[in-house]
CSV table of C-alpha atoms in Angstrom, one decimal:
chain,number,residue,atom,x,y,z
I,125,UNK,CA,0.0,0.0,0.0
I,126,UNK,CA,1.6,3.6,-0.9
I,127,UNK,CA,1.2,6.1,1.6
I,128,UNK,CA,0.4,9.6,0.4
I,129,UNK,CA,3.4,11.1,3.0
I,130,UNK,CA,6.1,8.7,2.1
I,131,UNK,CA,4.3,6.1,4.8
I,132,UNK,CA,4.5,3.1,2.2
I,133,UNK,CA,3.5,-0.4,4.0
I,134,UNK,CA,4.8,-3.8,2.8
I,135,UNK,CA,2.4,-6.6,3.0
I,136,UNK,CA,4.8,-9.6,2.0
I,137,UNK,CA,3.1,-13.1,1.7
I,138,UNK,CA,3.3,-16.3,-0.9
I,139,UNK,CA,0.8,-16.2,-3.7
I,140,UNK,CA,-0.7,-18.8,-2.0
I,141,UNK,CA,-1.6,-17.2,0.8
I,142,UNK,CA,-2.7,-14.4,-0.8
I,143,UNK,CA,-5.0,-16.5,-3.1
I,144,UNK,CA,-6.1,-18.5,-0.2
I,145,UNK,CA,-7.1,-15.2,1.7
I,146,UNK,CA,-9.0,-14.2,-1.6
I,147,UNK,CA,-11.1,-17.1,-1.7
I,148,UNK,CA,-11.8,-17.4,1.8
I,149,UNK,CA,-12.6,-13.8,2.2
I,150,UNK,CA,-14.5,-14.3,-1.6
I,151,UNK,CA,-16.9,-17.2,0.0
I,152,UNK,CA,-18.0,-15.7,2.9
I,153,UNK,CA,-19.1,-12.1,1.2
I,154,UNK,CA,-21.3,-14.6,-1.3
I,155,UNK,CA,-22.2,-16.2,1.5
I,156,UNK,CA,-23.7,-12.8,3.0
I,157,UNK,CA,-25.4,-12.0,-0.4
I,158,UNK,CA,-27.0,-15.3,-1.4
I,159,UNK,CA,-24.4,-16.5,-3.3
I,160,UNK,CA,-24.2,-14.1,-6.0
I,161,UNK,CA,-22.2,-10.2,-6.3
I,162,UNK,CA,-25.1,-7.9,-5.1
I,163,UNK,CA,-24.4,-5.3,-8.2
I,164,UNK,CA,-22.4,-6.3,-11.0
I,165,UNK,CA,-22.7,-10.2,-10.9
I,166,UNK,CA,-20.6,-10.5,-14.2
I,167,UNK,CA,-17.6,-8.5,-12.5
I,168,UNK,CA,-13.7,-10.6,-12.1
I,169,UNK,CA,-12.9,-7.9,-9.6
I,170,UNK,CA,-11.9,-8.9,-6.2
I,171,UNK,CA,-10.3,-6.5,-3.2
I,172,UNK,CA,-8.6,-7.9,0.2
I,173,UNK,CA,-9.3,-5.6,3.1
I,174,UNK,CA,-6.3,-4.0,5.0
I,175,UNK,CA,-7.0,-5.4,8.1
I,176,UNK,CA,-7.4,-8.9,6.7
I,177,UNK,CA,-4.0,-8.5,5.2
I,178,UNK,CA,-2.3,-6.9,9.0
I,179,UNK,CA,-0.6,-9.9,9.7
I,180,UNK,CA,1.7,-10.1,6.7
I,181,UNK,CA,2.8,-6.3,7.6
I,182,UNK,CA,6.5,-6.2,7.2
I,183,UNK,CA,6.8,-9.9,6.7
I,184,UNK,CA,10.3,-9.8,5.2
I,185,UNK,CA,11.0,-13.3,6.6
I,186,UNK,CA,9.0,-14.5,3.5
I,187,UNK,CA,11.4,-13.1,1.5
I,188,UNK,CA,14.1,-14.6,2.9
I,189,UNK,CA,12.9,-18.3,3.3
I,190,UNK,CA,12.2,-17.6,-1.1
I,191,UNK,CA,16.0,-16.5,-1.2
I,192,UNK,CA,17.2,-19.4,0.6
């Protein structure tokens, strides 16, 4: 995420995870809606909220495990 005053955060996870949190997160909003996108049904679009994503803040270790 890019701060607007040079506060830039880093949230550092595998694509797994991050597609695991997508799909989990996914479900349970179609869940709340009967199954379906209330507006645009058709839409690919899909967003991750910030606080969902909190734990992987600065999560540089990831990085390093990849490197190793």
């Amino acid at each position: 995420m890019i701060g607007a005053k040079r506060e830039d955060k880093f949230y550092i996870l595998t694509w797994t995870t991050l597609r695991n949190l997508l799909i989990k997160h996914h479900k349970a909003f179609l869940a709340e809606h009967g199954g379906k996108r209330p507006k645009k049904w058709d839409s690919l679009h899909c967003a991750i909220l910030e606080k969902i994503l909190k734990p992987h803040l600065n999560k540089w270790e990831v990085v390093e495990k990849c490197l190793d």
